[in-house]
């Protein structure tokens, strides 16, 4: 089994298929940076579906069992169900999932399910139209995301919901969101993180997961919830179960980092391999593909990168955005 310098296996691959998005969430692609004149990647630079399938196959040979399709917003990539069908046919793949803002699921959910997609993770940060509109940067109404969730459920897809929590922005509406969605999906609350270079992160904006749990509890002390065992090693969300059996997930990258069990590699839309969400540089796999490298040669590159990996950024994070310059943008490698 391939392991890195901290004995962590390679089990999960997150594949970005585009750097474009139809929202401008303030913690990911703020509109003042990613405006109308922003130069997104030309199509010729994106990995083709054939190249993505080939790289995924090599990663699976090295131990990857779970594939997650990300963006930007992956449903903007034309022909996405065809890529899903390619990936779900790979021998050794146990799970193929999609992270999305949900806006295009009413049109695509059925096709994605038919192609073999197992589940979706949908992002929604508030049910309050004003707050959600401000957080997504374009004034988009939360009902559009809720419609996407319903479409995914109707298609038979498993659904998880991700909510990024920011102090002074949306923490007052967490219980409302939890109550509205807990019968339909596993809801997960994510501490605000310093991804990329433009979201203005600072520690004062972080709502620790223990406070989130207290806010979800009717008594305000979190006593309603009991910890549950992880489904597998490396699961990012700490699981808790409420008094009525509903599960909630807490992703605590700031207050309780989980770097020690991280088994995730990330592939950008242009074929750069990153070994951490907060990485400052990666390894180009597209160039070898397009200059005739064999699968064995590509595999050797990946093996070398993972075997030398020592990333544990969240465990080393300070109280303000650290000085590491040029971190990869989340819009290039997903969450």
Short mmCIF file of C-alpha atoms in Angstrom, two decimals:
data_model
loop_
_atom_site.label_atom_id
_atom_site.label_comp_id
_atom_site.label_asym_id
_atom_site.label_seq_id
_atom_site.Cartn_x
_atom_site.Cartn_y
_atom_site.Cartn_z
CA UNK A 1 0.00 0.00 0.00
CA UNK A 2 1.30 3.42 -1.00
CA UNK A 3 1.81 5.65 2.06
CA UNK A 4 3.21 9.12 2.64
CA UNK A 5 5.83 10.25 5.17
CA UNK A 6 3.22 10.22 7.95
CA UNK A 7 2.00 6.71 7.01
CA UNK A 8 -1.23 8.01 5.46
CA UNK A 9 -2.59 5.93 2.57
CA UNK A 10 -3.86 7.29 -0.73
CA UNK A 11 -7.57 6.49 -0.78
CA UNK A 12 -9.50 9.49 -2.13
CA UNK A 13 -9.09 11.52 -5.31
CA UNK A 14 -10.91 14.80 -5.86
CA UNK A 15 -11.07 15.75 -9.51
CA UNK A 16 -11.84 19.32 -10.59
CA UNK A 17 -13.39 19.53 -14.05
CA UNK A 18 -13.66 23.32 -14.36
CA UNK A 19 -12.56 26.52 -12.65
CA UNK A 20 -15.82 28.28 -13.52
CA UNK A 21 -18.81 28.77 -11.23
CA UNK A 22 -22.27 30.31 -11.49
CA UNK A 23 -22.01 31.76 -7.96
CA UNK A 24 -19.51 34.11 -6.33
CA UNK A 25 -19.42 32.89 -2.74
CA UNK A 26 -17.42 35.25 -0.57
CA UNK A 27 -15.34 32.45 1.02
CA UNK A 28 -14.37 30.90 -2.32
CA UNK A 29 -14.73 33.15 -5.41
CA UNK A 30 -15.49 36.69 -4.19
CA UNK A 31 -17.01 38.83 -6.94
CA UNK A 32 -14.52 41.66 -6.50
CA UNK A 33 -11.76 39.27 -7.60
CA UNK A 34 -13.60 36.88 -9.91
CA UNK A 35 -15.48 39.59 -11.79
CA UNK A 36 -16.64 39.92 -15.41
CA UNK A 37 -13.07 40.49 -16.63
CA UNK A 38 -11.53 37.53 -14.79
CA UNK A 39 -9.63 35.25 -17.18
CA UNK A 40 -10.92 31.72 -16.70
CA UNK A 41 -9.17 28.75 -18.25
CA UNK A 42 -9.69 28.14 -21.96
CA UNK A 43 -11.22 24.77 -22.79
CA UNK A 44 -8.03 23.57 -24.48
CA UNK A 45 -6.19 23.70 -21.16
CA UNK A 46 -8.71 21.57 -19.30
CA UNK A 47 -8.11 17.86 -19.04
CA UNK A 48 -10.26 15.97 -21.51
CA UNK A 49 -12.57 13.24 -20.29
CA UNK A 50 -10.18 10.69 -21.77
CA UNK A 51 -7.28 12.19 -19.81
CA UNK A 52 -9.30 12.31 -16.59
CA UNK A 53 -10.30 8.67 -17.01
CA UNK A 54 -6.72 7.63 -17.68
CA UNK A 55 -5.37 9.43 -14.62
CA UNK A 56 -8.19 8.12 -12.44
CA UNK A 57 -7.36 4.58 -13.52
CA UNK A 58 -3.73 5.04 -12.49
CA UNK A 59 -4.78 6.47 -9.12
CA UNK A 60 -7.11 3.51 -8.57
CA UNK A 61 -4.21 1.15 -9.29
CA UNK A 62 -2.35 2.96 -6.48
CA UNK A 63 -5.13 2.43 -3.95
CA UNK A 64 -7.74 5.14 -4.54
CA UNK A 65 -11.26 3.85 -3.92
CA UNK A 66 -13.33 7.03 -3.84
CA UNK A 67 -13.63 9.64 -6.56
CA UNK A 68 -15.26 13.02 -6.01
CA UNK A 69 -15.97 15.38 -8.92
CA UNK A 70 -15.56 19.06 -8.04
CA UNK A 71 -14.96 22.45 -9.63
CA UNK A 72 -15.51 25.41 -9.62
CA UNK A 73 -19.03 24.22 -10.24
CA UNK A 74 -18.73 20.83 -11.96
CA UNK A 75 -22.22 20.81 -13.45
CA UNK A 76 -21.08 23.61 -15.77
CA UNK A 77 -18.78 21.16 -17.55
CA UNK A 78 -20.51 20.11 -20.74
CA UNK A 79 -21.23 16.39 -20.99
CA UNK A 80 -20.57 15.70 -17.31
CA UNK A 81 -22.77 12.54 -17.20
CA UNK A 82 -20.53 10.98 -19.83
CA UNK A 83 -17.51 11.47 -17.57
CA UNK A 84 -19.40 10.00 -14.62
CA UNK A 85 -20.20 6.93 -16.70
CA UNK A 86 -16.51 6.49 -17.57
CA UNK A 87 -15.42 6.75 -13.94
CA UNK A 88 -18.06 4.48 -12.45
CA UNK A 89 -16.96 1.72 -14.82
CA UNK A 90 -13.39 1.71 -13.50
CA UNK A 91 -12.62 -1.54 -11.72
CA UNK A 92 -11.81 -0.94 -8.06
CA UNK A 93 -13.83 2.28 -7.66
CA UNK A 94 -16.24 1.95 -4.76
CA UNK A 95 -17.81 5.39 -4.70
CA UNK A 96 -18.25 8.28 -7.15
CA UNK A 97 -19.69 11.51 -5.74
CA UNK A 98 -20.22 15.09 -6.86
CA UNK A 99 -19.86 18.36 -4.94
CA UNK A 100 -22.17 21.05 -6.33
CA UNK A 101 -24.08 24.21 -5.50
CA UNK A 102 -27.18 22.40 -6.73
CA UNK A 103 -28.46 25.06 -9.12
CA UNK A 104 -28.38 22.79 -12.18
CA UNK A 105 -29.49 19.57 -10.48
CA UNK A 106 -33.15 19.96 -11.54
CA UNK A 107 -31.93 19.48 -15.11
CA UNK A 108 -29.08 17.03 -14.54
CA UNK A 109 -29.85 14.83 -11.53
CA UNK A 110 -31.62 12.13 -13.52
CA UNK A 111 -28.85 11.90 -16.11
CA UNK A 112 -26.17 11.79 -13.43
CA UNK A 113 -27.93 8.99 -11.59
CA UNK A 114 -28.39 7.03 -14.81
CA UNK A 115 -24.66 7.44 -15.51
CA UNK A 116 -23.87 5.75 -12.20
CA UNK A 117 -23.34 8.65 -9.81
CA UNK A 118 -23.83 7.51 -6.22
CA UNK A 119 -24.38 10.74 -4.31
CA UNK A 120 -24.11 14.51 -4.25
CA UNK A 121 -22.94 17.00 -1.66
CA UNK A 122 -24.86 20.25 -2.04
CA UNK A 123 -23.71 23.57 -0.55
CA UNK A 124 -26.22 25.91 1.08
CA UNK A 125 -25.20 28.37 3.79
CA UNK A 126 -28.50 29.88 4.91
CA UNK A 127 -32.24 29.67 4.33
CA UNK A 128 -32.55 33.42 4.78
CA UNK A 129 -32.72 34.93 1.26
CA UNK A 130 -30.85 38.09 2.21
CA UNK A 131 -28.04 36.30 4.03
CA UNK A 132 -27.69 33.57 1.43
CA UNK A 133 -27.79 36.09 -1.40
CA UNK A 134 -25.00 38.07 0.26
CA UNK A 135 -22.90 34.97 0.90
CA UNK A 136 -23.24 33.65 -2.65
CA UNK A 137 -22.34 37.05 -4.04
CA UNK A 138 -25.08 37.16 -6.68
CA UNK A 139 -28.29 37.40 -4.69
CA UNK A 140 -29.34 33.89 -5.67
CA UNK A 141 -32.37 32.70 -3.68
CA UNK A 142 -31.92 29.60 -1.46
CA UNK A 143 -35.05 28.02 -2.97
CA UNK A 144 -33.07 27.30 -6.12
CA UNK A 145 -30.66 25.16 -4.12
CA UNK A 146 -33.52 23.49 -2.25
CA UNK A 147 -35.06 22.61 -5.61
CA UNK A 148 -31.77 21.01 -6.59
CA UNK A 149 -31.74 18.93 -3.41
CA UNK A 150 -35.27 17.75 -4.12
CA UNK A 151 -34.30 16.83 -7.69
CA UNK A 152 -31.35 14.78 -6.43
CA UNK A 153 -33.54 12.95 -3.93
CA UNK A 154 -36.21 12.29 -6.56
CA UNK A 155 -33.53 10.83 -8.85
CA UNK A 156 -32.45 8.43 -6.11
CA UNK A 157 -29.12 10.03 -5.30
CA UNK A 158 -27.75 10.11 -1.78
CA UNK A 159 -27.55 13.68 -0.50
CA UNK A 160 -25.31 15.46 1.96
CA UNK A 161 -25.55 19.18 2.66
CA UNK A 162 -22.55 21.38 3.43
CA UNK A 163 -22.87 24.70 5.26
CA UNK A 164 -19.91 27.02 5.79
CA UNK A 165 -20.34 28.92 9.06
CA UNK A 166 -19.02 32.46 9.50
CA UNK A 167 -19.17 34.55 12.67
CA UNK A 168 -21.50 37.53 12.32
CA UNK A 169 -22.90 36.25 9.04
CA UNK A 170 -25.01 33.10 9.22
CA UNK A 171 -24.54 31.45 12.61
CA UNK A 172 -27.94 32.58 13.91
CA UNK A 173 -29.78 30.52 11.27
CA UNK A 174 -28.04 27.18 11.73
CA UNK A 175 -30.78 25.50 13.75
CA UNK A 176 -33.44 26.58 11.23
CA UNK A 177 -31.42 25.06 8.41
CA UNK A 178 -30.74 21.88 10.38
CA UNK A 179 -34.43 21.37 11.21
CA UNK A 180 -35.50 22.00 7.61
CA UNK A 181 -33.07 19.54 6.04
CA UNK A 182 -32.27 16.87 8.61
CA UNK A 183 -35.03 14.51 7.39
CA UNK A 184 -33.75 14.73 3.81
CA UNK A 185 -29.98 14.71 4.07
CA UNK A 186 -26.97 14.44 6.33
CA UNK A 187 -26.20 18.07 7.17
CA UNK A 188 -22.57 19.02 7.76
CA UNK A 189 -21.31 22.32 9.17
CA UNK A 190 -17.87 23.51 8.11
CA UNK A 191 -15.65 25.91 10.02
CA UNK A 192 -14.64 28.90 7.88
CA UNK A 193 -11.17 28.14 6.47
CA UNK A 194 -8.36 30.17 4.92
CA UNK A 195 -8.50 28.57 1.49
CA UNK A 196 -7.01 30.43 -1.44
CA UNK A 197 -5.75 33.98 -1.22
CA UNK A 198 -8.78 36.26 -1.32
CA UNK A 199 -11.41 35.37 1.28
CA UNK A 200 -10.13 37.58 4.12
CA UNK A 201 -9.98 34.79 6.66
CA UNK A 202 -9.18 35.50 10.29
CA UNK A 203 -9.71 33.51 13.46
CA UNK A 204 -12.41 35.86 14.75
CA UNK A 205 -14.63 34.80 11.83
CA UNK A 206 -14.51 31.13 12.82
CA UNK A 207 -17.42 29.60 14.74
CA UNK A 208 -15.96 26.50 16.44
CA UNK A 209 -17.85 23.27 15.86
CA UNK A 210 -18.61 22.90 19.57
CA UNK A 211 -20.57 26.17 19.38
CA UNK A 212 -22.35 24.99 16.24
CA UNK A 213 -23.49 21.87 18.07
CA UNK A 214 -24.76 23.98 20.95
CA UNK A 215 -26.70 26.19 18.54
CA UNK A 216 -28.35 23.14 16.98
CA UNK A 217 -29.46 21.82 20.36
CA UNK A 218 -32.80 23.02 21.65
CA UNK A 219 -31.31 23.49 25.10
CA UNK A 220 -28.40 25.46 23.70
CA UNK A 221 -25.79 23.25 25.37
CA UNK A 222 -25.26 20.54 22.76
CA UNK A 223 -26.47 17.85 25.19
CA UNK A 224 -29.03 16.65 22.62
CA UNK A 225 -26.21 15.16 20.54
CA UNK A 226 -24.04 12.12 21.14
CA UNK A 227 -20.79 11.37 19.28
CA UNK A 228 -20.96 8.55 16.72
CA UNK A 229 -18.15 6.41 15.38
CA UNK A 230 -16.54 7.35 12.08
CA UNK A 231 -17.68 5.37 9.06
CA UNK A 232 -14.07 4.94 7.95
CA UNK A 233 -10.58 6.17 8.74
CA UNK A 234 -9.98 9.59 7.24
CA UNK A 235 -13.63 10.71 7.34
CA UNK A 236 -13.44 14.50 7.56
CA UNK A 237 -16.70 15.09 9.40
CA UNK A 238 -16.99 14.16 13.06
CA UNK A 239 -20.40 12.50 13.31
CA UNK A 240 -22.98 13.24 16.01
CA UNK A 241 -26.51 11.90 16.38
CA UNK A 242 -29.41 13.88 17.81
CA UNK A 243 -32.07 12.64 20.21
CA UNK A 244 -34.36 11.67 17.33
CA UNK A 245 -31.66 9.82 15.42
CA UNK A 246 -30.69 12.50 12.92
CA UNK A 247 -27.01 12.68 12.02
CA UNK A 248 -25.02 15.90 11.85
CA UNK A 249 -21.43 16.24 10.67
CA UNK A 250 -18.89 18.77 11.96
CA UNK A 251 -15.87 19.60 9.83
CA UNK A 252 -13.45 21.26 12.22
CA UNK A 253 -10.36 22.06 10.19
CA UNK A 254 -9.53 25.02 12.44
CA UNK A 255 -10.49 23.95 15.97
CA UNK A 256 -9.78 20.21 15.65
CA UNK A 257 -7.59 19.52 12.60
CA UNK A 258 -7.72 16.03 11.11
CA UNK A 259 -4.53 16.11 9.04
CA UNK A 260 -3.26 12.93 10.67
CA UNK A 261 -5.81 10.82 8.81
CA UNK A 262 -5.95 12.74 5.52
CA UNK A 263 -5.96 10.32 2.59
CA UNK A 264 -6.99 12.81 -0.13
CA UNK A 265 -5.21 13.88 -3.29
CA UNK A 266 -6.58 16.64 -5.51
CA UNK A 267 -6.35 16.99 -9.26
CA UNK A 268 -6.97 20.42 -10.74
CA UNK A 269 -8.88 21.01 -13.96
CA UNK A 270 -5.58 21.42 -15.82
CA UNK A 271 -4.08 18.24 -14.40
CA UNK A 272 -1.97 19.55 -11.52
CA UNK A 273 -1.75 17.17 -8.57
CA UNK A 274 -2.03 18.77 -5.12
CA UNK A 275 -1.55 16.89 -1.88
CA UNK A 276 -3.29 19.43 0.37
CA UNK A 277 -6.26 21.79 0.12
CA UNK A 278 -3.93 24.60 1.25
CA UNK A 279 -0.98 23.74 -1.02
CA UNK A 280 1.14 26.44 -2.58
CA UNK A 281 2.31 24.33 -5.51
CA UNK A 282 1.56 21.04 -7.21
CA UNK A 283 2.88 18.57 -9.77
CA UNK A 284 1.89 18.78 -13.43
CA UNK A 285 0.48 15.50 -14.73
CA UNK A 286 -1.02 16.92 -17.91
CA UNK A 287 2.34 17.55 -19.55
CA UNK A 288 3.47 13.91 -19.29
CA UNK A 289 0.11 12.76 -20.64
CA UNK A 290 0.34 15.06 -23.65
CA UNK A 291 3.99 14.27 -24.41
CA UNK A 292 3.56 10.53 -24.66
CA UNK A 293 4.35 9.23 -21.15
CA UNK A 294 3.22 5.69 -20.44
CA UNK A 295 0.87 4.82 -17.60
CA UNK A 296 3.82 3.32 -15.76
CA UNK A 297 5.73 6.60 -16.04
CA UNK A 298 2.76 8.64 -14.83
CA UNK A 299 2.27 6.17 -11.99
CA UNK A 300 5.90 6.60 -10.95
CA UNK A 301 5.45 10.37 -10.74
CA UNK A 302 2.36 10.02 -8.54
CA UNK A 303 4.07 7.44 -6.34
CA UNK A 304 7.02 9.77 -5.83
CA UNK A 305 4.81 12.73 -4.94
CA UNK A 306 2.71 10.80 -2.42
CA UNK A 307 5.65 8.96 -0.88
CA UNK A 308 7.33 12.30 -0.07
CA UNK A 309 4.14 14.01 1.19
CA UNK A 310 4.31 15.60 4.66
CA UNK A 311 1.41 18.10 4.47
CA UNK A 312 -0.37 18.98 7.72
CA UNK A 313 -1.26 22.61 7.17
CA UNK A 314 -4.30 22.79 9.45
CA UNK A 315 -2.27 21.52 12.39
CA UNK A 316 0.26 24.30 11.79
CA UNK A 317 -2.19 27.14 11.10
CA UNK A 318 -1.75 30.37 13.07
CA UNK A 319 -4.28 32.93 14.22
CA UNK A 320 -4.39 34.81 10.92
CA UNK A 321 -3.92 33.82 7.33
CA UNK A 322 -0.34 32.55 7.29
CA UNK A 323 2.31 34.05 5.10
CA UNK A 324 2.37 31.18 2.64
CA UNK A 325 1.97 33.00 -0.64
CA UNK A 326 0.18 31.77 -3.72
CA UNK A 327 -2.02 29.07 -2.21
CA UNK A 328 -4.06 27.31 -4.85
CA UNK A 329 -7.57 28.71 -5.18
CA UNK A 330 -10.40 26.46 -4.03
CA UNK A 331 -12.13 27.14 -7.35
CA UNK A 332 -9.29 25.18 -9.01
CA UNK A 333 -9.39 22.09 -6.79
CA UNK A 334 -12.77 22.02 -5.05
CA UNK A 335 -13.25 21.80 -1.31
#
